[in-house]
Tab-separated table of N, CA, C and O in Angstrom:
chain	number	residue	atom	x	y	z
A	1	UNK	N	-16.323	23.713	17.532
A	1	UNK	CA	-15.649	22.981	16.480
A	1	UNK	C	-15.304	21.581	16.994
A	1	UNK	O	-14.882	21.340	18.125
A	2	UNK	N	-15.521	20.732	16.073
A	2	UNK	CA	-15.353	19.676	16.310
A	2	UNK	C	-13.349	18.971	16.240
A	2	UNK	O	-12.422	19.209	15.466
A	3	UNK	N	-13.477	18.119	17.426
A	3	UNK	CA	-11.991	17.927	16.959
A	3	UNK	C	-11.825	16.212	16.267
A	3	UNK	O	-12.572	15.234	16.288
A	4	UNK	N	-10.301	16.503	15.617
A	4	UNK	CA	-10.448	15.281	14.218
A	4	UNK	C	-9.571	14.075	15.757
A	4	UNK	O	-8.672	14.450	16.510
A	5	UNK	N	-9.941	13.314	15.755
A	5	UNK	CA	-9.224	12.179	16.240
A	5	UNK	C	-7.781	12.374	15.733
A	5	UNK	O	-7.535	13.097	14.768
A	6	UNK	N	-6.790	11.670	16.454
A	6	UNK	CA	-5.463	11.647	16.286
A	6	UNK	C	-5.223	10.206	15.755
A	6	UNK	O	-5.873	9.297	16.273
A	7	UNK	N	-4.384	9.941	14.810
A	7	UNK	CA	-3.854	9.363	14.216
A	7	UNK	C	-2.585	9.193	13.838
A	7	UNK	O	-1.916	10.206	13.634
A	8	UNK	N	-1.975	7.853	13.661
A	8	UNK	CA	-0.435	7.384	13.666
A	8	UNK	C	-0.446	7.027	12.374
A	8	UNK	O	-1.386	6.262	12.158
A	9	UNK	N	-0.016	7.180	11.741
A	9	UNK	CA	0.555	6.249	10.236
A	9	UNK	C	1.957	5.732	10.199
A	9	UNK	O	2.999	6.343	10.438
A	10	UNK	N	1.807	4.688	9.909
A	10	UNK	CA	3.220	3.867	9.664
A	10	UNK	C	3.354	3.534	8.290
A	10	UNK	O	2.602	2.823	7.624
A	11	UNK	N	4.740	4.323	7.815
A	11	UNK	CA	4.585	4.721	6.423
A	11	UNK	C	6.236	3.845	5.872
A	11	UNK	O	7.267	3.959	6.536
A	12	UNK	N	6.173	3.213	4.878
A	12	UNK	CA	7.494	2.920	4.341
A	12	UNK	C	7.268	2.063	2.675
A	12	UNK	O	6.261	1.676	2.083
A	13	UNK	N	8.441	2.036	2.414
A	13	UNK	CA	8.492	2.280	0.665
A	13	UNK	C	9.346	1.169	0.366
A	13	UNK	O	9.674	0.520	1.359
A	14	UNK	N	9.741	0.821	-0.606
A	14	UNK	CA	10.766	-0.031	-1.413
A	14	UNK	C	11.385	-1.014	-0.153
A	14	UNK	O	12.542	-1.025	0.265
A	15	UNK	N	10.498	-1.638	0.198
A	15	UNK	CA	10.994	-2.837	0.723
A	15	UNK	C	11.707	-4.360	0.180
A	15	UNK	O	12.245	-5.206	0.895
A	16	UNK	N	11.535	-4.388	-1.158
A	16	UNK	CA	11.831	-4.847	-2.282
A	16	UNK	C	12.027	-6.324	-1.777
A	16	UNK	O	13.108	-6.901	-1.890
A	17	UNK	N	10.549	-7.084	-1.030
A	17	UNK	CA	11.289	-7.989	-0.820
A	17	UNK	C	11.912	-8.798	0.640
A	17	UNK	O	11.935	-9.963	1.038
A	18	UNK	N	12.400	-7.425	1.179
A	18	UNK	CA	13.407	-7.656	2.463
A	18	UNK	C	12.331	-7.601	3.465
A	18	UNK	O	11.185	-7.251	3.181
A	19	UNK	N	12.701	-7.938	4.597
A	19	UNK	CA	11.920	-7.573	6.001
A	19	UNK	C	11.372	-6.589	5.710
A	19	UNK	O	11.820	-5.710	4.974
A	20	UNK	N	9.850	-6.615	6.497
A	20	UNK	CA	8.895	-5.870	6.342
A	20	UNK	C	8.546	-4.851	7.263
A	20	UNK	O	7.562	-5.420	7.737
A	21	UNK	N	8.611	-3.674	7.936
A	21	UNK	CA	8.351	-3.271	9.115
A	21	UNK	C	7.590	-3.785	10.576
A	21	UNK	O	6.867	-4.686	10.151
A	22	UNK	N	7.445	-3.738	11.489
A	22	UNK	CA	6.897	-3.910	12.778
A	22	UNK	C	6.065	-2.971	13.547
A	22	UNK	O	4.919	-3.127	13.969
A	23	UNK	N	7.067	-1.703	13.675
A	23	UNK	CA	6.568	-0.784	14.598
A	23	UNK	C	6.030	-1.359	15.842
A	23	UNK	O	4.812	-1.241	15.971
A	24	UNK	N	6.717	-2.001	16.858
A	24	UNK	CA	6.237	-2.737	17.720
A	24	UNK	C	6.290	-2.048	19.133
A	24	UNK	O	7.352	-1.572	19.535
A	25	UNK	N	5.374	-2.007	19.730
A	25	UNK	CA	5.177	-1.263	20.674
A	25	UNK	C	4.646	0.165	20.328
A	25	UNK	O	4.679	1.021	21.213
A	26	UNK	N	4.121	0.492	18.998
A	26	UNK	CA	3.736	1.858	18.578
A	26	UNK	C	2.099	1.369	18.289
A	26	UNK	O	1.844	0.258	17.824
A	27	UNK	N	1.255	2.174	18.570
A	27	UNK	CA	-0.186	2.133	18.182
A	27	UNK	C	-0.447	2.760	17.065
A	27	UNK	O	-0.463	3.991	17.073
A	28	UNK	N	-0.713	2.011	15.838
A	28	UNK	CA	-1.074	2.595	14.763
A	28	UNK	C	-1.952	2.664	14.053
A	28	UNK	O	-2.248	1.707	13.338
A	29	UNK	N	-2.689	3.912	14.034
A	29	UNK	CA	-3.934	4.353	13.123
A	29	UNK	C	-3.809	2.629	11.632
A	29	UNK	O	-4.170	1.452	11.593
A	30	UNK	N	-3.288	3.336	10.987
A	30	UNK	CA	-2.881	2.782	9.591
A	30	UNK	C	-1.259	2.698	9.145
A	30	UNK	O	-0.264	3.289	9.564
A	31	UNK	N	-1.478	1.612	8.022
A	31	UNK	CA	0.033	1.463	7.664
A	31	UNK	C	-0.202	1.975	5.847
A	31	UNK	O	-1.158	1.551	5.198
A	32	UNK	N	0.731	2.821	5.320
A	32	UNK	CA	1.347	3.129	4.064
A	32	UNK	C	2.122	2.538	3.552
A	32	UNK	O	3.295	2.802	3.815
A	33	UNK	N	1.812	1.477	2.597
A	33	UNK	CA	3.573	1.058	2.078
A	33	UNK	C	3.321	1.432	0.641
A	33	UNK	O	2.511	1.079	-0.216
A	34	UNK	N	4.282	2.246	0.703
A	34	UNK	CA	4.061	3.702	-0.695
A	34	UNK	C	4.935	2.925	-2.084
A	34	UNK	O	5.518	3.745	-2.793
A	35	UNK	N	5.039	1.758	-2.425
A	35	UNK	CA	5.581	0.746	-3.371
A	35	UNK	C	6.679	0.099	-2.994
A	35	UNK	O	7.177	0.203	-1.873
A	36	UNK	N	7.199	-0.742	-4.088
A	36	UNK	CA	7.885	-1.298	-4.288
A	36	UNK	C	8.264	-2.798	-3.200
A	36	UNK	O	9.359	-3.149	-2.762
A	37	UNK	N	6.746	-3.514	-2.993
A	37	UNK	CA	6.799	-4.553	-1.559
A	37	UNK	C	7.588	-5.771	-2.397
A	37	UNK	O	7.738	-6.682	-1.583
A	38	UNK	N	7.993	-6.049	-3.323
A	38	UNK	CA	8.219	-6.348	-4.080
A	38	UNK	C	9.667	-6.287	-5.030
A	38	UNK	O	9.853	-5.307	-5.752
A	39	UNK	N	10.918	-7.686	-4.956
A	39	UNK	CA	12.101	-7.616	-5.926
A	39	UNK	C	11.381	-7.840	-7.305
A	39	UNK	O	10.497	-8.697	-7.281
A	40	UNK	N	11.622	-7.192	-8.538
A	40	UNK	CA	10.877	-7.976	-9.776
A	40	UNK	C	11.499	-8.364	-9.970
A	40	UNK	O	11.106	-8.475	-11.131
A	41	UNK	N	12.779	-9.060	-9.991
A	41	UNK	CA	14.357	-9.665	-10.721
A	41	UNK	C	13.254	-11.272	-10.086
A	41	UNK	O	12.745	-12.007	-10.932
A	42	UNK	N	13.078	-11.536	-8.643
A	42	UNK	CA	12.766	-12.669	-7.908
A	42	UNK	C	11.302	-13.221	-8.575
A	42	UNK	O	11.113	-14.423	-8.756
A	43	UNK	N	10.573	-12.475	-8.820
A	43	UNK	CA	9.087	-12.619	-8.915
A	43	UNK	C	8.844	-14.072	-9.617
A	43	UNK	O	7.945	-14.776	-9.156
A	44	UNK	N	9.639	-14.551	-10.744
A	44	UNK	CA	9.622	-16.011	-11.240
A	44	UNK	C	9.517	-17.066	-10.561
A	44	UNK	O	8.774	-18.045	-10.635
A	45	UNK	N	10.609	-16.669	-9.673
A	45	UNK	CA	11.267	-18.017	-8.731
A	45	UNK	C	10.206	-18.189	-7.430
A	45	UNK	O	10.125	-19.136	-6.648
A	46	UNK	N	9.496	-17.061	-7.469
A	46	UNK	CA	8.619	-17.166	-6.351
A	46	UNK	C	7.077	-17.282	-6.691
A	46	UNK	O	6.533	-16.190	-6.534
A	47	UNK	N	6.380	-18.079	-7.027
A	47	UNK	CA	4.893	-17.551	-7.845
A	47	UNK	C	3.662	-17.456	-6.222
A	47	UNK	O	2.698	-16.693	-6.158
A	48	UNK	N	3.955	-18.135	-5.459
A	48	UNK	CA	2.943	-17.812	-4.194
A	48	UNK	C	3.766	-17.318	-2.805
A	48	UNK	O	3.812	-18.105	-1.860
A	49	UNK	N	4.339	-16.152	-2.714
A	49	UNK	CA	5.049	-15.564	-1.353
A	49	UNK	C	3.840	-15.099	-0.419
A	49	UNK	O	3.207	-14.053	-0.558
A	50	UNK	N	3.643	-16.055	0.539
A	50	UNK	CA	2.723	-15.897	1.575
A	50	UNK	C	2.974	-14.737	2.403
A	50	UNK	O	1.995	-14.068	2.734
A	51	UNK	N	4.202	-14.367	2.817
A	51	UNK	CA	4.676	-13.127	3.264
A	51	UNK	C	4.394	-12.073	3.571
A	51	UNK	O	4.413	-11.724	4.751
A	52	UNK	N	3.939	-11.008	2.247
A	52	UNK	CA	3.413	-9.936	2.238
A	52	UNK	C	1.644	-10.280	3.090
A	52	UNK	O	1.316	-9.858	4.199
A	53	UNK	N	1.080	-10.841	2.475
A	53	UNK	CA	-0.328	-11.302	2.821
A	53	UNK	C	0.063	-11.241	4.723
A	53	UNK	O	0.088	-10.214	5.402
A	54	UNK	N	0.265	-12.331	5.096
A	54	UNK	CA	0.499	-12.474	6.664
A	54	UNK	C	1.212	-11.604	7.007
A	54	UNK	O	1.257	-11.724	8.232
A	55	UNK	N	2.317	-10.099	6.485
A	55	UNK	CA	2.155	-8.918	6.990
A	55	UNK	C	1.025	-8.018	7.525
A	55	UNK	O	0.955	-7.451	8.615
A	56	UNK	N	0.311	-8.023	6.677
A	56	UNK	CA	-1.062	-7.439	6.549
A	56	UNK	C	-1.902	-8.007	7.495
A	56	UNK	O	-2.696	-7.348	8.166
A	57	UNK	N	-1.782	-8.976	7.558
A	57	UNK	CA	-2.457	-9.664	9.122
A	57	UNK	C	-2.612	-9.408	9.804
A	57	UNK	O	-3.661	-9.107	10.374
A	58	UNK	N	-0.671	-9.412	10.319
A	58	UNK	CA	-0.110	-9.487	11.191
A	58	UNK	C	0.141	-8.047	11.904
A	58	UNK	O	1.007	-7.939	12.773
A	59	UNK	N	-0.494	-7.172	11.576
A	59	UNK	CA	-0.321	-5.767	11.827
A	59	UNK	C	-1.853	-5.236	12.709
A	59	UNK	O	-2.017	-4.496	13.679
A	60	UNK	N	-2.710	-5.933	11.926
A	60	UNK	CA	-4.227	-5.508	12.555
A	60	UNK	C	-4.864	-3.827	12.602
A	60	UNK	O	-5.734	-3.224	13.230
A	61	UNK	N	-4.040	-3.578	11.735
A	61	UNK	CA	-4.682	-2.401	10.969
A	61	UNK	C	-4.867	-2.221	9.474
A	61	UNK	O	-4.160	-2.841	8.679
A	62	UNK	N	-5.416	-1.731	9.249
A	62	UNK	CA	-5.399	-0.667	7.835
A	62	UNK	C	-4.046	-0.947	7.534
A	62	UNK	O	-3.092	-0.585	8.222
A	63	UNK	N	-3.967	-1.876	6.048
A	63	UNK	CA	-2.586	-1.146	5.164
A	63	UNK	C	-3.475	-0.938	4.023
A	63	UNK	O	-4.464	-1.625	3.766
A	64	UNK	N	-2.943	0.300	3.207
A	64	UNK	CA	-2.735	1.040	2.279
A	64	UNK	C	-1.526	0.576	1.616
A	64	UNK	O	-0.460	0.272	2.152
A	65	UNK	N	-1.847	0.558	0.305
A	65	UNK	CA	-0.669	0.416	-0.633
A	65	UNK	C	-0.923	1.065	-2.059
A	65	UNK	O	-2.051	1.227	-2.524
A	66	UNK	N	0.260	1.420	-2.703
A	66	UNK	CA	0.185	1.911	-3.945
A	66	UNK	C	0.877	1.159	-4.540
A	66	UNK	O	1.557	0.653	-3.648
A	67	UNK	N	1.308	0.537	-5.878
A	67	UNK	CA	2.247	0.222	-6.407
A	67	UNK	C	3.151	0.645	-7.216
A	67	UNK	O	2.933	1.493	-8.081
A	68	UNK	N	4.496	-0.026	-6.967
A	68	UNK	CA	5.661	0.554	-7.426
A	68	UNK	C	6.235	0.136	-8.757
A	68	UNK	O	5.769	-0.977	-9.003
A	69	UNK	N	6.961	0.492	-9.631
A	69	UNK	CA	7.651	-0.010	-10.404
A	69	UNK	C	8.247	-1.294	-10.255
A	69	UNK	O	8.766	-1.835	-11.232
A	70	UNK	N	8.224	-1.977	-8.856
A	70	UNK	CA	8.600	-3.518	-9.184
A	70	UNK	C	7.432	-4.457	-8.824
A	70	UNK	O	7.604	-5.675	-8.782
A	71	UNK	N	6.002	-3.766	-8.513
A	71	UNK	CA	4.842	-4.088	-8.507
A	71	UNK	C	3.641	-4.559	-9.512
A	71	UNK	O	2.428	-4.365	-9.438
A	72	UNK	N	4.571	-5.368	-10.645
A	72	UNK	CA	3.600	-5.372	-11.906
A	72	UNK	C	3.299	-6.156	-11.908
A	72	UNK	O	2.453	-6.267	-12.795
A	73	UNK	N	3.588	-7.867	-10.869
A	73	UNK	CA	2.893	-8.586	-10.466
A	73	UNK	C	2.620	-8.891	-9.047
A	73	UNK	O	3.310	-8.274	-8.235
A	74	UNK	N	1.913	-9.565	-8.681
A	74	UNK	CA	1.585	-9.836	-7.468
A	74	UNK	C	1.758	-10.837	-6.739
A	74	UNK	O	1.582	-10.640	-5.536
A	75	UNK	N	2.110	-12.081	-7.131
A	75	UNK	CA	2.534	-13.118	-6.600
A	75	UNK	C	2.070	-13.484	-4.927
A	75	UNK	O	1.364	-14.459	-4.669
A	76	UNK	N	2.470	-12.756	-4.111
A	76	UNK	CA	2.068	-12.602	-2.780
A	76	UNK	C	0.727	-12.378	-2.282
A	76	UNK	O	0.396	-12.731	-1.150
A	77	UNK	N	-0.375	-11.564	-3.425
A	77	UNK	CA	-1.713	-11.234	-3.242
A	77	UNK	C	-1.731	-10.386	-2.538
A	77	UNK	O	-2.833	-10.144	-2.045
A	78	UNK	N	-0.549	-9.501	-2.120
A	78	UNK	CA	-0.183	-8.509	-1.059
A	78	UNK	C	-1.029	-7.248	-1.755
A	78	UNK	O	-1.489	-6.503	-0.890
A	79	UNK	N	-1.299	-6.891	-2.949
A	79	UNK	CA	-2.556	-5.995	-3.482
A	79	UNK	C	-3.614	-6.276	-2.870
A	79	UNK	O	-4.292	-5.400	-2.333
A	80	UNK	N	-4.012	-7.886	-2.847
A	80	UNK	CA	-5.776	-8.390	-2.792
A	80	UNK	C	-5.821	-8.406	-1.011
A	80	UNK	O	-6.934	-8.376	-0.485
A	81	UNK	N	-4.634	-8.451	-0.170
A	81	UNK	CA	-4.732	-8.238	0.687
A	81	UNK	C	-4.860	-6.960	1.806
A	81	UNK	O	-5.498	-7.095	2.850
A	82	UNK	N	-4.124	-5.635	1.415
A	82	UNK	CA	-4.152	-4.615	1.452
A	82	UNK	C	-5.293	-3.578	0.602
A	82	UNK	O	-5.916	-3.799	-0.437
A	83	UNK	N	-5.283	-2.707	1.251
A	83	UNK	CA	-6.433	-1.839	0.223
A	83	UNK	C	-5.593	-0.899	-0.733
A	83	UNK	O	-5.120	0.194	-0.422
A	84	UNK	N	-5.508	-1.474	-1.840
A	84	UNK	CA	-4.681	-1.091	-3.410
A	84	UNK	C	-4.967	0.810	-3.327
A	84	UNK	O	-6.161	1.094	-3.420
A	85	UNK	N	-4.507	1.395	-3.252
A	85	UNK	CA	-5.178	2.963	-3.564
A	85	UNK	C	-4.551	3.417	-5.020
A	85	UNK	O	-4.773	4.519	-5.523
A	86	UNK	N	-3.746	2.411	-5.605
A	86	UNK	CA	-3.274	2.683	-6.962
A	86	UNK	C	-4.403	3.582	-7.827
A	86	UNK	O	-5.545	3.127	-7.889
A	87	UNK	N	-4.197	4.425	-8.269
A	87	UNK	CA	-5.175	5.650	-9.026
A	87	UNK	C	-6.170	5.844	-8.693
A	87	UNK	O	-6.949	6.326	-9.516
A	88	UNK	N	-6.734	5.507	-7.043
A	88	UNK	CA	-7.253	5.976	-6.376
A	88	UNK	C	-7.215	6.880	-5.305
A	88	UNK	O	-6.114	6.964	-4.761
A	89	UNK	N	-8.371	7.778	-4.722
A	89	UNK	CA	-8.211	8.394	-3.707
A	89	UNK	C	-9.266	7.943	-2.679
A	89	UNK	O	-10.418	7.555	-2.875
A	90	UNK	N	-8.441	8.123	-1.313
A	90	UNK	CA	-8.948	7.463	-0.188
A	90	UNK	C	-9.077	8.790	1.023
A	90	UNK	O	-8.148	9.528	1.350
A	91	UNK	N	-10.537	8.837	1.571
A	91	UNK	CA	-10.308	9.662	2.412
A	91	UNK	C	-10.215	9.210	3.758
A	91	UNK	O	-10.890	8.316	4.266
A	92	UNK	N	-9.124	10.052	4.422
A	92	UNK	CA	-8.848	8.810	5.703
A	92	UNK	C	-9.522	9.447	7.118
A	92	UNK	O	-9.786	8.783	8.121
A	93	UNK	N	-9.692	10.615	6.981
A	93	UNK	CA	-10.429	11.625	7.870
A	93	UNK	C	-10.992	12.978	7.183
A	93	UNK	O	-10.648	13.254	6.033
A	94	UNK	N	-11.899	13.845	7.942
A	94	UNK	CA	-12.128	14.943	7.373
A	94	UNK	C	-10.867	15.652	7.102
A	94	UNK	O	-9.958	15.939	7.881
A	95	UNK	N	-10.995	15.879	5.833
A	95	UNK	CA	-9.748	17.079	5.646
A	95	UNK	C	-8.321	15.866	5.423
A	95	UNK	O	-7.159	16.256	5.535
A	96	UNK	N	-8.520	15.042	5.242
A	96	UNK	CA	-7.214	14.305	5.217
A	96	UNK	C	-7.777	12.990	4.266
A	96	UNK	O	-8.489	11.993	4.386
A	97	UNK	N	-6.974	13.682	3.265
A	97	UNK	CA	-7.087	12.372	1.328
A	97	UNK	C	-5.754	11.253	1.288
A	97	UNK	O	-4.682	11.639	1.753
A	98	UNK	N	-5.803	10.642	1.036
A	98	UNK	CA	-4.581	9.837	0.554
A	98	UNK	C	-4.662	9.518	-1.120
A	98	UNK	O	-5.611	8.867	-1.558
A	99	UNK	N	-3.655	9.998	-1.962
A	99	UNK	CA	-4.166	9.733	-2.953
A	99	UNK	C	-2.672	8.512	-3.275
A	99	UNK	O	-1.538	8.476	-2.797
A	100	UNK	N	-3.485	7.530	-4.432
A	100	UNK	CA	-2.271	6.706	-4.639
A	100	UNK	C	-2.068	6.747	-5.982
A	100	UNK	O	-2.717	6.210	-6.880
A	101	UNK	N	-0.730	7.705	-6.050
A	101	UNK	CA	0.074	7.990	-7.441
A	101	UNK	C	1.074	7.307	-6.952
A	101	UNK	O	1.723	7.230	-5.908
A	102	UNK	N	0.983	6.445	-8.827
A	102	UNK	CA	2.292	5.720	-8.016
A	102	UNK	C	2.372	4.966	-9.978
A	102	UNK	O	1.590	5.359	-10.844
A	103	UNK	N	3.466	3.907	-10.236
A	103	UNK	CA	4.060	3.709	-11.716
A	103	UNK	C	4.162	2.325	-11.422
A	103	UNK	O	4.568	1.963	-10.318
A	104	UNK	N	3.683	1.152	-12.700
A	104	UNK	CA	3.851	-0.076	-12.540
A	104	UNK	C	4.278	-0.387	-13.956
A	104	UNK	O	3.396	0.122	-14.647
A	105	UNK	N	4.913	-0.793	-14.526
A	105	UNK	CA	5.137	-1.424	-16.018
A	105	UNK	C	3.367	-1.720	-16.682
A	105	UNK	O	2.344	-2.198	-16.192
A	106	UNK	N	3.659	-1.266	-17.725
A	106	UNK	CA	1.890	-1.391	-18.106
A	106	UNK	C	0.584	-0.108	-17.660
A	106	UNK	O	-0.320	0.439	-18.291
A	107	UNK	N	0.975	-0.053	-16.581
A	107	UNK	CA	0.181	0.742	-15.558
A	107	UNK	C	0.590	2.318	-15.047
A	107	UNK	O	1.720	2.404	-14.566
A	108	UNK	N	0.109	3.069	-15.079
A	108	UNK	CA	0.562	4.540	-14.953
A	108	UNK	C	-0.322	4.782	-13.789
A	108	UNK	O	-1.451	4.344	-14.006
A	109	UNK	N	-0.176	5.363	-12.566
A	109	UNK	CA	-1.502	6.041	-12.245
A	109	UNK	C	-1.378	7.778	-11.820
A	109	UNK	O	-0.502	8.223	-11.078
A	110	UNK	N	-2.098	8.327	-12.255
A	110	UNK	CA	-1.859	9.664	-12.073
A	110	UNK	C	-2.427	10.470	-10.977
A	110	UNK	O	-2.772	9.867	-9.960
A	111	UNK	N	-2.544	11.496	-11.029
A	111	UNK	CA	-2.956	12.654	-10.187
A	111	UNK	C	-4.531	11.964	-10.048
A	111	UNK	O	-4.801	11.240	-11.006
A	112	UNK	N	-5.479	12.063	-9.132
A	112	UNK	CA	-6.847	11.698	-8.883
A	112	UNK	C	-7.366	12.910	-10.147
A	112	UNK	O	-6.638	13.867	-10.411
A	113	UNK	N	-8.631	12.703	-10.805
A	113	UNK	CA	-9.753	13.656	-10.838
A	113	UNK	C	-10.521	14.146	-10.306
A	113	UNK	O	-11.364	13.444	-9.748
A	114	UNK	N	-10.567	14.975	-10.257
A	114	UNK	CA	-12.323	16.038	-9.513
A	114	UNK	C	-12.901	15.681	-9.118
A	114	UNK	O	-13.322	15.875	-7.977
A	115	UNK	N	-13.354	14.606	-10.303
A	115	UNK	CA	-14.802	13.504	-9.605
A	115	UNK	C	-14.618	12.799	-8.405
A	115	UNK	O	-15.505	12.511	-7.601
A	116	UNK	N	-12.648	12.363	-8.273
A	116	UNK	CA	-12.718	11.613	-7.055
A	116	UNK	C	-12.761	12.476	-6.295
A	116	UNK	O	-12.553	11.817	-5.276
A	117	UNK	N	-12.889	13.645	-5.902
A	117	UNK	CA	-12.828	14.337	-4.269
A	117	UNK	C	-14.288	14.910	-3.868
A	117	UNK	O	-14.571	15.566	-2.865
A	118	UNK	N	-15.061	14.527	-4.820
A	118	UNK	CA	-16.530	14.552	-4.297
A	118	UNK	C	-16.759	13.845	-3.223
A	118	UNK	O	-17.894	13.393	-3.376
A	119	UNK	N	-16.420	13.559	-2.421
A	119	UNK	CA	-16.650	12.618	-1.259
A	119	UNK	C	-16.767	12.852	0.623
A	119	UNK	O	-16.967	11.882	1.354
């Protein structure tokens, strides 16, 4: 039997905005930020937040993102920069899916279909 490589995920949620994680000094497979990278109250006052984007950089792995309820715009490009899994499914190893359910104003995304786990 074959064995699956080991993997780290660095996983965090409703950052809304604030400082973004590091994990510094940790080796990480991939990063999860499971919504909300994003204040929507701010989103006006801010139309280009370079921020999120040069997170994603600045990490040199894999981020994954889903979006959150304060994710209905993008301003930052922190979607176009990250790989969006919003009502998608992502397989990240054998035997290991990431699916991205997750709620945006406008936008619903649900459970994957069938069709996506053909893969």
């Amino acid at each position: 039997m074959d064995e699956s490589p080991d993997i780290l995920l660095g996983i965090c949620s409703d950052t809304h905005g604030g400082p973004l994680p590091q994990w510094t000094g940790i080796e990480l497979s991939a990063v999860l930020h499971g919504g909300d990278i994003y204040d929507a109250p701010t989103l006006i006052e801010d139309e280009d937040d370079p921020i999120p984007r040069k997170w994603v950089e600045s990490l040199g792995v894999p981020v994954l993102a889903v979006r959150g309820n304060h994710d209905y715009q993008d301003p930052g490009h922190f979607f176009r920069a990250a790989d969006d899994l919003s009502g998608r499914l992502r397989r990240l190893l054998p035997g290991l899916w990431v699916a991205g359910i997750g709620f945006a104003p406008e936008r619903y995304y649900d459970l994957p279909g069938e069709s996506d786990l053909d893969g």
